[in-house]
Tab-separated table of C-alpha atoms in Angstrom:
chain	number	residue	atom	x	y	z
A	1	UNK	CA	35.551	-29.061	117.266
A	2	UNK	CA	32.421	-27.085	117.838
A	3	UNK	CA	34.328	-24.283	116.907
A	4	UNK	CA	35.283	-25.277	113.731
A	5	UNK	CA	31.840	-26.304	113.233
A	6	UNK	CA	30.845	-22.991	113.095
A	7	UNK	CA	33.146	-21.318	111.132
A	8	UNK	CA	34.644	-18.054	111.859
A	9	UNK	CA	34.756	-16.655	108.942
A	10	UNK	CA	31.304	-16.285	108.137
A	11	UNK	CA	31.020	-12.420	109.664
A	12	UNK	CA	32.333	-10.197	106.954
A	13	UNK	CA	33.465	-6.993	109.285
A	14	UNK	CA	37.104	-6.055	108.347
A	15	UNK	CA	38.337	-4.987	111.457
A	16	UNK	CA	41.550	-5.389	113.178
A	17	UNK	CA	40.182	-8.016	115.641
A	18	UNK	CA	38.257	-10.113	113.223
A	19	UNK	CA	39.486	-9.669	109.964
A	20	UNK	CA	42.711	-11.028	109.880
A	21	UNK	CA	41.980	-14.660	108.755
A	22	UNK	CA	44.533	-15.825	111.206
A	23	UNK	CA	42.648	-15.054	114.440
A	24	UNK	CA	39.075	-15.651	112.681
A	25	UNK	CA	40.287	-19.049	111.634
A	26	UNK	CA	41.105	-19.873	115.000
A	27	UNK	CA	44.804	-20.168	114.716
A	28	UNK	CA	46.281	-17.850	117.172
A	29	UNK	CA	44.205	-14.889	118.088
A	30	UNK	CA	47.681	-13.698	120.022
A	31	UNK	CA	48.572	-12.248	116.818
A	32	UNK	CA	45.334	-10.154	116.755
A	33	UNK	CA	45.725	-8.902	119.690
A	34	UNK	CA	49.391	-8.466	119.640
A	35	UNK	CA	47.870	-5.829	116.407
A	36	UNK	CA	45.298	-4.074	119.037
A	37	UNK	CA	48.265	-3.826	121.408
A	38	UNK	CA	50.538	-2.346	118.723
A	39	UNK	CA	47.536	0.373	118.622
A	40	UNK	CA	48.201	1.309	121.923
A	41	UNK	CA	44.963	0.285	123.877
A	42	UNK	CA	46.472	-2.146	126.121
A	43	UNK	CA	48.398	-0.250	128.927
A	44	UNK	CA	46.388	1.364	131.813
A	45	UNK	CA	45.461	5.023	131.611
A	46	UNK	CA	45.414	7.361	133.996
A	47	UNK	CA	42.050	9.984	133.299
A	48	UNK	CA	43.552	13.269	133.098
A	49	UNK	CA	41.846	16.500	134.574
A	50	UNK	CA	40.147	17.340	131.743
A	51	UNK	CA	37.832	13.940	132.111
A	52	UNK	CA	36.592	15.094	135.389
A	53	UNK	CA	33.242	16.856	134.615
A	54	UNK	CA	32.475	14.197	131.605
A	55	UNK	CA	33.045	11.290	133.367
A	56	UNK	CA	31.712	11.982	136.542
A	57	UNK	CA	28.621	13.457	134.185
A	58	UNK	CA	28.529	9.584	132.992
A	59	UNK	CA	28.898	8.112	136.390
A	60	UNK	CA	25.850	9.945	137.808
A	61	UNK	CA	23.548	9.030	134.446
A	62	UNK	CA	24.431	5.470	134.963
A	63	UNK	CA	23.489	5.698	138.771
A	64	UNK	CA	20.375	7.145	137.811
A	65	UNK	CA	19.677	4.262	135.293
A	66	UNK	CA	20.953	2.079	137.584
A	67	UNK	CA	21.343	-0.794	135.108
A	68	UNK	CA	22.355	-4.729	135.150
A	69	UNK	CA	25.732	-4.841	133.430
A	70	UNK	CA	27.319	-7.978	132.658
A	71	UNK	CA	30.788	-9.005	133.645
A	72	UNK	CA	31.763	-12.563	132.453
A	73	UNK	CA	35.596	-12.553	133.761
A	74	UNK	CA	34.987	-13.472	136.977
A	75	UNK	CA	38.188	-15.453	138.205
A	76	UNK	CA	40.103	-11.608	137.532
A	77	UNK	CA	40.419	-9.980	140.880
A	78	UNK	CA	40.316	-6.335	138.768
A	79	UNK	CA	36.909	-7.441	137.655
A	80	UNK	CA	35.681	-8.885	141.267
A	81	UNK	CA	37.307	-4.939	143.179
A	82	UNK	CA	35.411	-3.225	140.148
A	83	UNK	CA	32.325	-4.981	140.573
A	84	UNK	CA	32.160	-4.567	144.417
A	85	UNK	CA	33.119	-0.517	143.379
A	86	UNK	CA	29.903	-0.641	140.970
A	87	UNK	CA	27.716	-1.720	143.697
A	88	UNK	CA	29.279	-0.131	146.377
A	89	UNK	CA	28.662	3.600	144.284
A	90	UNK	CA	25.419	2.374	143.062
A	91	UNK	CA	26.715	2.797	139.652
A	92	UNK	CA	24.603	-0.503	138.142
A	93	UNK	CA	24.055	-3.448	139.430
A	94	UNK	CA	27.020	-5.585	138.726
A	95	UNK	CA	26.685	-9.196	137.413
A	96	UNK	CA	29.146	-11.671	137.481
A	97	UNK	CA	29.487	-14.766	135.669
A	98	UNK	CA	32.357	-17.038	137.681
A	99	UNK	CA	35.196	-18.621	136.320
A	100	UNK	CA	37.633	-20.576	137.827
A	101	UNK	CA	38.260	-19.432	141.414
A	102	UNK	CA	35.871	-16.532	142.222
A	103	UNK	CA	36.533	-14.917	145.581
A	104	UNK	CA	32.855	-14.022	146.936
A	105	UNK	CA	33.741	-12.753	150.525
A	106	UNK	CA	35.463	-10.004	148.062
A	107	UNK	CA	31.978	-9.137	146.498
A	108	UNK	CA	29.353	-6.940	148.568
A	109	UNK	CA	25.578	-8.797	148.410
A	110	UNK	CA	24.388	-6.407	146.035
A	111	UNK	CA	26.768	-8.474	142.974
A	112	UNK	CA	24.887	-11.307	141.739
A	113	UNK	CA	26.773	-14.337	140.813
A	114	UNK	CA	26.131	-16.232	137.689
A	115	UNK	CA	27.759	-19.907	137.299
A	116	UNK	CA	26.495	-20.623	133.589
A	117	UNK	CA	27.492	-24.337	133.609
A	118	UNK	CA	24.612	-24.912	136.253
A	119	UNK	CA	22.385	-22.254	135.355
A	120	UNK	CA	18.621	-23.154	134.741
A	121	UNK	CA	18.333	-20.497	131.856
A	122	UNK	CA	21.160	-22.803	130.246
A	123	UNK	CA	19.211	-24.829	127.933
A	124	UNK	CA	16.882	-21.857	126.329
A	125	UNK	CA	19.824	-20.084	125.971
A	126	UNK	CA	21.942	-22.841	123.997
A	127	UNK	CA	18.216	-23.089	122.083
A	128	UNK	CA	18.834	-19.683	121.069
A	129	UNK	CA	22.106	-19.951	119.933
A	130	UNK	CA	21.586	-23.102	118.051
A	131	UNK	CA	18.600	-21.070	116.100
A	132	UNK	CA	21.199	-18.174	115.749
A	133	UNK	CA	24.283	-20.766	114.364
A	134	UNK	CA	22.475	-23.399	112.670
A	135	UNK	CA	22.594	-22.562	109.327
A	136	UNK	CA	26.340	-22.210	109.763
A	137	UNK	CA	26.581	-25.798	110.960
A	138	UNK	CA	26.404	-25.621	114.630
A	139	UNK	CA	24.803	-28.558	116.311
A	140	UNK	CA	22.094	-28.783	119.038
A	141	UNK	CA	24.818	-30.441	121.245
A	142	UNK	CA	27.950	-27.788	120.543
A	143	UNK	CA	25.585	-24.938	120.435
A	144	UNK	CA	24.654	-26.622	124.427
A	145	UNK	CA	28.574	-26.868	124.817
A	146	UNK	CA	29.655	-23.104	123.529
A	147	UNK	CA	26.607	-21.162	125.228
A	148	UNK	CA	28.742	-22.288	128.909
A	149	UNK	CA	31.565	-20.412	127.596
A	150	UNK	CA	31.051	-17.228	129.619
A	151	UNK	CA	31.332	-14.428	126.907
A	152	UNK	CA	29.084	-16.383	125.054
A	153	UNK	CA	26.642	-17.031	127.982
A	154	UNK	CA	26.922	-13.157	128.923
A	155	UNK	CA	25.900	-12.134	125.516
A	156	UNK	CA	22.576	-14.609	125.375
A	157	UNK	CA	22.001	-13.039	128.910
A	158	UNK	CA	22.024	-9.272	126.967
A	159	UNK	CA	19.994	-11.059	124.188
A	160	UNK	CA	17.338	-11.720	126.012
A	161	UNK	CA	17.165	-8.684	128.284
A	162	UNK	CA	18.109	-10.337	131.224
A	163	UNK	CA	20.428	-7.304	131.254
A	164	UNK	CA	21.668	-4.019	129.155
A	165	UNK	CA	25.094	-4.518	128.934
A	166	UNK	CA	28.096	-6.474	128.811
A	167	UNK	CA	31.959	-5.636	129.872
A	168	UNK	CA	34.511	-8.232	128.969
A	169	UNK	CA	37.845	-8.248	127.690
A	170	UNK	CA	40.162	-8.119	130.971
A	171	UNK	CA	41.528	-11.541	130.204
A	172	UNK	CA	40.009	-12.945	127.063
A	173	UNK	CA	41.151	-11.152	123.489
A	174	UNK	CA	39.493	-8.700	121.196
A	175	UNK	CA	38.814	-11.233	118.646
A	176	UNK	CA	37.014	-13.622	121.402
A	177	UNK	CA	35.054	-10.745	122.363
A	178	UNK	CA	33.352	-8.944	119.311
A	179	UNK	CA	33.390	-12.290	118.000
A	180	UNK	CA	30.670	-13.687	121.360
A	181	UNK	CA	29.189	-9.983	120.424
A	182	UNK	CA	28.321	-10.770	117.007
A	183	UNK	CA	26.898	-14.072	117.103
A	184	UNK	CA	25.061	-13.493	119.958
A	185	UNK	CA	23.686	-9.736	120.436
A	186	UNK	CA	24.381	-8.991	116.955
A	187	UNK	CA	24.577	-6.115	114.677
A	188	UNK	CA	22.922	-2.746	114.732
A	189	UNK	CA	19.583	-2.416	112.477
A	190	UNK	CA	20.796	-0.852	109.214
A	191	UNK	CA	24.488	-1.046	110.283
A	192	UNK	CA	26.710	-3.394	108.593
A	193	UNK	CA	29.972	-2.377	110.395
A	194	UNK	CA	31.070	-3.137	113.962
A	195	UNK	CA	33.723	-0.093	115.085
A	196	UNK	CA	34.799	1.852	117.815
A	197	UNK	CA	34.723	5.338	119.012
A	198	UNK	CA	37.031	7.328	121.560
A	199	UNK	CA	35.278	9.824	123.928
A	200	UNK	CA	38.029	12.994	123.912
A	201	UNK	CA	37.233	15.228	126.914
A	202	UNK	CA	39.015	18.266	127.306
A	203	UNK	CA	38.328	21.371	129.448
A	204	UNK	CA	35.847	23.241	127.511
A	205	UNK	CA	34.622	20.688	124.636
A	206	UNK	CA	34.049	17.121	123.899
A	207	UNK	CA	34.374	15.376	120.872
A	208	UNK	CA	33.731	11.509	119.294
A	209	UNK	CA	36.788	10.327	117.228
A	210	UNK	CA	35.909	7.291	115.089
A	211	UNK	CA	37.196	4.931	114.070
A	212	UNK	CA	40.866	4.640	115.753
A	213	UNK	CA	40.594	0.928	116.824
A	214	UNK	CA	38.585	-1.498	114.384
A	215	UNK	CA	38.510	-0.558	110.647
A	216	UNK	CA	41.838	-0.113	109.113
A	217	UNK	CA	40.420	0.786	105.620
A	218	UNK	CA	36.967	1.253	105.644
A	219	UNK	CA	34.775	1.827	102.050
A	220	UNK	CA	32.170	4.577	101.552
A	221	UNK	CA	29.422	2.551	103.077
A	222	UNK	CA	31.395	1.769	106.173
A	223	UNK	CA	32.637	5.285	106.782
A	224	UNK	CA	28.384	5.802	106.569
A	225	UNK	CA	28.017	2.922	109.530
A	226	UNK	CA	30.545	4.749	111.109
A	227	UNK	CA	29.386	8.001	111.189
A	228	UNK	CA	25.895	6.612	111.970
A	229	UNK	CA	26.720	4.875	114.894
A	230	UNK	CA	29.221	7.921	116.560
A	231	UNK	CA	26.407	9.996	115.868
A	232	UNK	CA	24.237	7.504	118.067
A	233	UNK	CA	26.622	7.923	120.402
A	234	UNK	CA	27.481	11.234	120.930
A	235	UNK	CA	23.857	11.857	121.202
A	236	UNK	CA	23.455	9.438	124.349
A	237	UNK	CA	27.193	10.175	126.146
A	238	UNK	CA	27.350	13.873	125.368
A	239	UNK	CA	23.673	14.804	125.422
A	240	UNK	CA	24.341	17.004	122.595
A	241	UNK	CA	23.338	17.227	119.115
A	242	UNK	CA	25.771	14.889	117.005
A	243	UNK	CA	27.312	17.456	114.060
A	244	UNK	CA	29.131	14.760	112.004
A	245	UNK	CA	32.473	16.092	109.945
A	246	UNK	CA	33.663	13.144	107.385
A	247	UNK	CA	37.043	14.599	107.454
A	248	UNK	CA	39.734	14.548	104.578
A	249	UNK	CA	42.469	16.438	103.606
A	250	UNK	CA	40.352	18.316	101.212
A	251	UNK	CA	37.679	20.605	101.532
A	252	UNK	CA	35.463	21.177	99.364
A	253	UNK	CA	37.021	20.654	96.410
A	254	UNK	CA	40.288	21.807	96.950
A	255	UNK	CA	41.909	18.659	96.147
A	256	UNK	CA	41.480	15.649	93.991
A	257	UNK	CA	42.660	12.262	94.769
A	258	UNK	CA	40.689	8.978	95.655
A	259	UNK	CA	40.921	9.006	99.059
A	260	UNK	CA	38.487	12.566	98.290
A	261	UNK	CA	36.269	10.725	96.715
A	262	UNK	CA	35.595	8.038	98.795
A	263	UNK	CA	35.100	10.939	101.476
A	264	UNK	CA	32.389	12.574	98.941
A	265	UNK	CA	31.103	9.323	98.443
A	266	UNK	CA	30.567	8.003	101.917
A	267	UNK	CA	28.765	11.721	102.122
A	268	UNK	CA	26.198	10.841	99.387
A	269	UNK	CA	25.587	7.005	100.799
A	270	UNK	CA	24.829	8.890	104.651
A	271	UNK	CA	22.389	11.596	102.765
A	272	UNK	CA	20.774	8.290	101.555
A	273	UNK	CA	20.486	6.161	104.683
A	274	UNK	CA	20.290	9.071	107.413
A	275	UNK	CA	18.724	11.871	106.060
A	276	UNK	CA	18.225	13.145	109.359
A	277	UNK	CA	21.632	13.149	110.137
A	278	UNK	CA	23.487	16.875	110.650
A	279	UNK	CA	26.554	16.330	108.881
A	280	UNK	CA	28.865	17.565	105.856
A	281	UNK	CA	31.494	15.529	103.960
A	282	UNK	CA	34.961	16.576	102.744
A	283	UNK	CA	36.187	18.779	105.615
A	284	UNK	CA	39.872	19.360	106.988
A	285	UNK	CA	39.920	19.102	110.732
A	286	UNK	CA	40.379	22.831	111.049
A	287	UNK	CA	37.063	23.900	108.701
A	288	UNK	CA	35.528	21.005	111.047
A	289	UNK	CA	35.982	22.419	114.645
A	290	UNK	CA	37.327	26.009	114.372
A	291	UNK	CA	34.746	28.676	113.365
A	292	UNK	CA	36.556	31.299	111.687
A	293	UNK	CA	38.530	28.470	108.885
A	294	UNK	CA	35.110	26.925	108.673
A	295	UNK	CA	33.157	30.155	107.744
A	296	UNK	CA	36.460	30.606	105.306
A	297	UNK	CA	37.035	27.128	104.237
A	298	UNK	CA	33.049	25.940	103.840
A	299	UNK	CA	30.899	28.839	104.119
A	300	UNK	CA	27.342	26.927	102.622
A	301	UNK	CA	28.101	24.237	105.445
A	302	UNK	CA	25.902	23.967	108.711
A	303	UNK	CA	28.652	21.674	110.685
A	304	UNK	CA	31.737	23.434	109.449
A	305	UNK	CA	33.294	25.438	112.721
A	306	UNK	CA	31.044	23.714	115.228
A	307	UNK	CA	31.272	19.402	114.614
A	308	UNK	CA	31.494	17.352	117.619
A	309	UNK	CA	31.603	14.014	115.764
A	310	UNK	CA	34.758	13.585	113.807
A	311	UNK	CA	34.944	10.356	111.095
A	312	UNK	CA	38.268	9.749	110.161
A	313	UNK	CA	38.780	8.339	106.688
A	314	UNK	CA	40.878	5.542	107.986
A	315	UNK	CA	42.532	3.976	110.679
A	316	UNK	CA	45.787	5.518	110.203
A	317	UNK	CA	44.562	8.978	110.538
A	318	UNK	CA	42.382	8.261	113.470
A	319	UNK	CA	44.804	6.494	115.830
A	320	UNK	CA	47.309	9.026	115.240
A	321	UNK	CA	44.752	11.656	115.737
A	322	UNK	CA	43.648	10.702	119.114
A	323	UNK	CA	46.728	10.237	120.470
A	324	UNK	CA	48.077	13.381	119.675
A	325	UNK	CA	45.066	15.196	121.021
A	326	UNK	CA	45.565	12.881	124.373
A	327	UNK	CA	49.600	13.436	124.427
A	328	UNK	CA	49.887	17.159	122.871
A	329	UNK	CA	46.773	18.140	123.989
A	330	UNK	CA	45.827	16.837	126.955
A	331	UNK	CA	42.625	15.096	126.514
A	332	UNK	CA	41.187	12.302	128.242
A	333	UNK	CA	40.380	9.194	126.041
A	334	UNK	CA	37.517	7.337	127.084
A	335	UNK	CA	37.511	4.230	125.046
A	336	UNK	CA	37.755	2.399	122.743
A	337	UNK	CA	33.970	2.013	122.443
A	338	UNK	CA	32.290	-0.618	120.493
A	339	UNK	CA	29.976	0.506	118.457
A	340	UNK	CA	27.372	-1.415	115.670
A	341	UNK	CA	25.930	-3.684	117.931
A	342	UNK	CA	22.150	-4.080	118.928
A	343	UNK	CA	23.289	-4.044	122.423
A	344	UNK	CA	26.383	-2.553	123.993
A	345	UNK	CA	28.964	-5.365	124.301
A	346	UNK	CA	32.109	-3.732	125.268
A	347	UNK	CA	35.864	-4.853	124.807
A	348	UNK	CA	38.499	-3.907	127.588
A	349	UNK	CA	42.589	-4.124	126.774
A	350	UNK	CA	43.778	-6.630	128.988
A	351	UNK	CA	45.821	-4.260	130.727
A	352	UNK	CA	42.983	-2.357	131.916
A	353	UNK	CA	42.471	-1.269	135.589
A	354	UNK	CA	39.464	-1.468	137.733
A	355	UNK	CA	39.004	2.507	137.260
A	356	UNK	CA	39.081	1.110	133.495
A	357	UNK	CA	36.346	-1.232	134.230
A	358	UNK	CA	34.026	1.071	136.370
A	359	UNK	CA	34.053	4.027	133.743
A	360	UNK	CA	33.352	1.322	130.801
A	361	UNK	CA	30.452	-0.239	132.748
A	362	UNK	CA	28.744	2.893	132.910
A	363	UNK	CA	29.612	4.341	129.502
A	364	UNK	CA	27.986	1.030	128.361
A	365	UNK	CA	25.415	1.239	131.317
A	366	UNK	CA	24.600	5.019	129.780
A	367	UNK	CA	24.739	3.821	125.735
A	368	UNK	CA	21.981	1.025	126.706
A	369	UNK	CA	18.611	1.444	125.617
């Protein structure tokens, strides 16, 4: 009932997790996720070679930061062996919220333990989220109830800098989690779209791929959120200058169609909003990332040849794309990544493994700010 009070449709983000009506209206999130899993993001994966330098590049910045992270599933023993590996490596310092039966003599002293039904922080926190989810309907007394729920308790935690990021998604589903994201942490300033990024390492080059997970169908002004926010985070997980393609299968003019223009007109919106932004719109893969068809293909453009941040103009183009550079190629994946949020709030597949957990604790440890 104190769902319902809130209403779950009241977050316009069409993504695969939230915007089917069935899993935002509460009646079986299954079927969402059953969709995520369809995507392929819910079977454990194995980091080829070519993720070695990257991630272990990511697993010393977060060590440096050392950071508090947030993990709410704390009756999962993958969570509790991941958490002890955190600490154990100095990675961050690991914070778990417990659920259910939480096996402590498991957990090195260095994990703090978070029981939100008895914490004293409890009733600010439910204050928050009642200021948050009143106008929506929520009550004093279910916004007390639903701040003990754990992904919502982790999330007020991030709110209010009690730490910098938040892991979740072992047990609980991808609607449950960008849902406790959004009401609690939030979206982005100037970003109206939550989506997700994929980290492709390979031998001699890196690239972001977005979005392959969230946004089946995304307008001009999302494809803009979307290159925004991969730019954001190619900057912090790559250290490099983000050189944003919005790809098509035109360049330039050599086709017409809408899905070109909605390309050339995501371009235009991003000009407007992030000016600062290196980018170019309307690019084929190959004038994106190889030199000689860029000079050919787009000779006025200063990203054709060299991007590192590749927008896809929809989902169907970006899932296939990364998985052909991870089975053909050989690339690593590192993600999905959430991205649009004021604070990183990350979603696991529920198949994950604890090496799963570790690297996405410090990608999010690293993307905090």
């Amino acid at each position: 009932q104190a769902c319902s009070a809130v209403g779950f449709v009241d977050f316009s983000v069409p993504c695969l997790a939230l915007g089917m009506a069935s899993a935002i209206a509460g009646a079986t999130a299954s079927r969402a996720i059953s969709t995520f899993r369809g995507l392929g993001f819910c079977s454990s994966r194995q980091w080829s070679s070519s993720s070695g330098n990257i991630v272990e590049r990511i697993r010393e910045q977060a060590r440096a930061r050392d950071r508090r992270v947030l993990l709410p599933e704390g009756g999962d023993p993958r969570v509790i062996e991941a958490a002890a590996q955190l600490a154990s490596m100095g990675l961050c310092k690991p914070i778990v919220l417990e659920t259910g039966t939480l096996e402590r003599n498991k957990l090195p002293e260095a994990v703090e333990v978070i029981q939100p039904a008895t914490d004293p922080r409890l009733p600010k926190l439910a204050n928050d989220l009642y200021s948050l989810r009143k106008h929506k309907g929520l009550s004093e007394q279910a916004a007390l109830e639903i701040a003990k729920q754990p992904l919502v308790f982790a999330g007020l935690l991030l709110r209010s800098d009690e730490a910098a990021a938040c892991v979740a998604g072992s047990e609980a589903a991808t609607a449950d989690v960008l849902r406790a994201g959004l009401w609690t942490v939030g979206l982005d300033d100037g970003v109206k779209t939550v989506s997700s990024c994929f980290l492709m390492a390979m031998p001699h080059h890196s690239y972001i791929f977005a979005d392959c997970a969230v946004v089946p169908d995304p307008t001009p002004e999302q494809l803009a959120d979307i290159a925004i926010s991969s730019a954001l985070t190619c900057e912090r997980l790559l250290g490099e200058n983000p050189r944003v393609a919005l790809l098509s299968f035109s360049t330039k003019g050599s086709a017409e169609h809408p899905c070109v223009q909605k390309v050339r007109d995501a371009g235009k919106t991003l000009q407007a909003r992030a000016p600062n932004v290196i980018f170019d719109a309307e690019l084929q893969v190959d004038a994106a990332i190889v030199p000689s068809v860029g000079k050919k293909k787009a000779p006025q453009s200063n990203v054709a040849g060299s991007a590192n941040v590749l927008v896809f103009p929809d989902l169907d183009a970006g899932n296939c794309a990364y998985k052909l550079t991870e089975r053909l190629a050989g690339a690593a994946a590192l993600g999905p990544i959430v991205q649009g949020l004021k604070r990183p709030y990350m979603d696991l597949s529920r198949g994950c493994s604890v090496e799963d957990i570790v690297s996405m604790a410090c990608i999010a440890s690293v993307l905090a700010e």
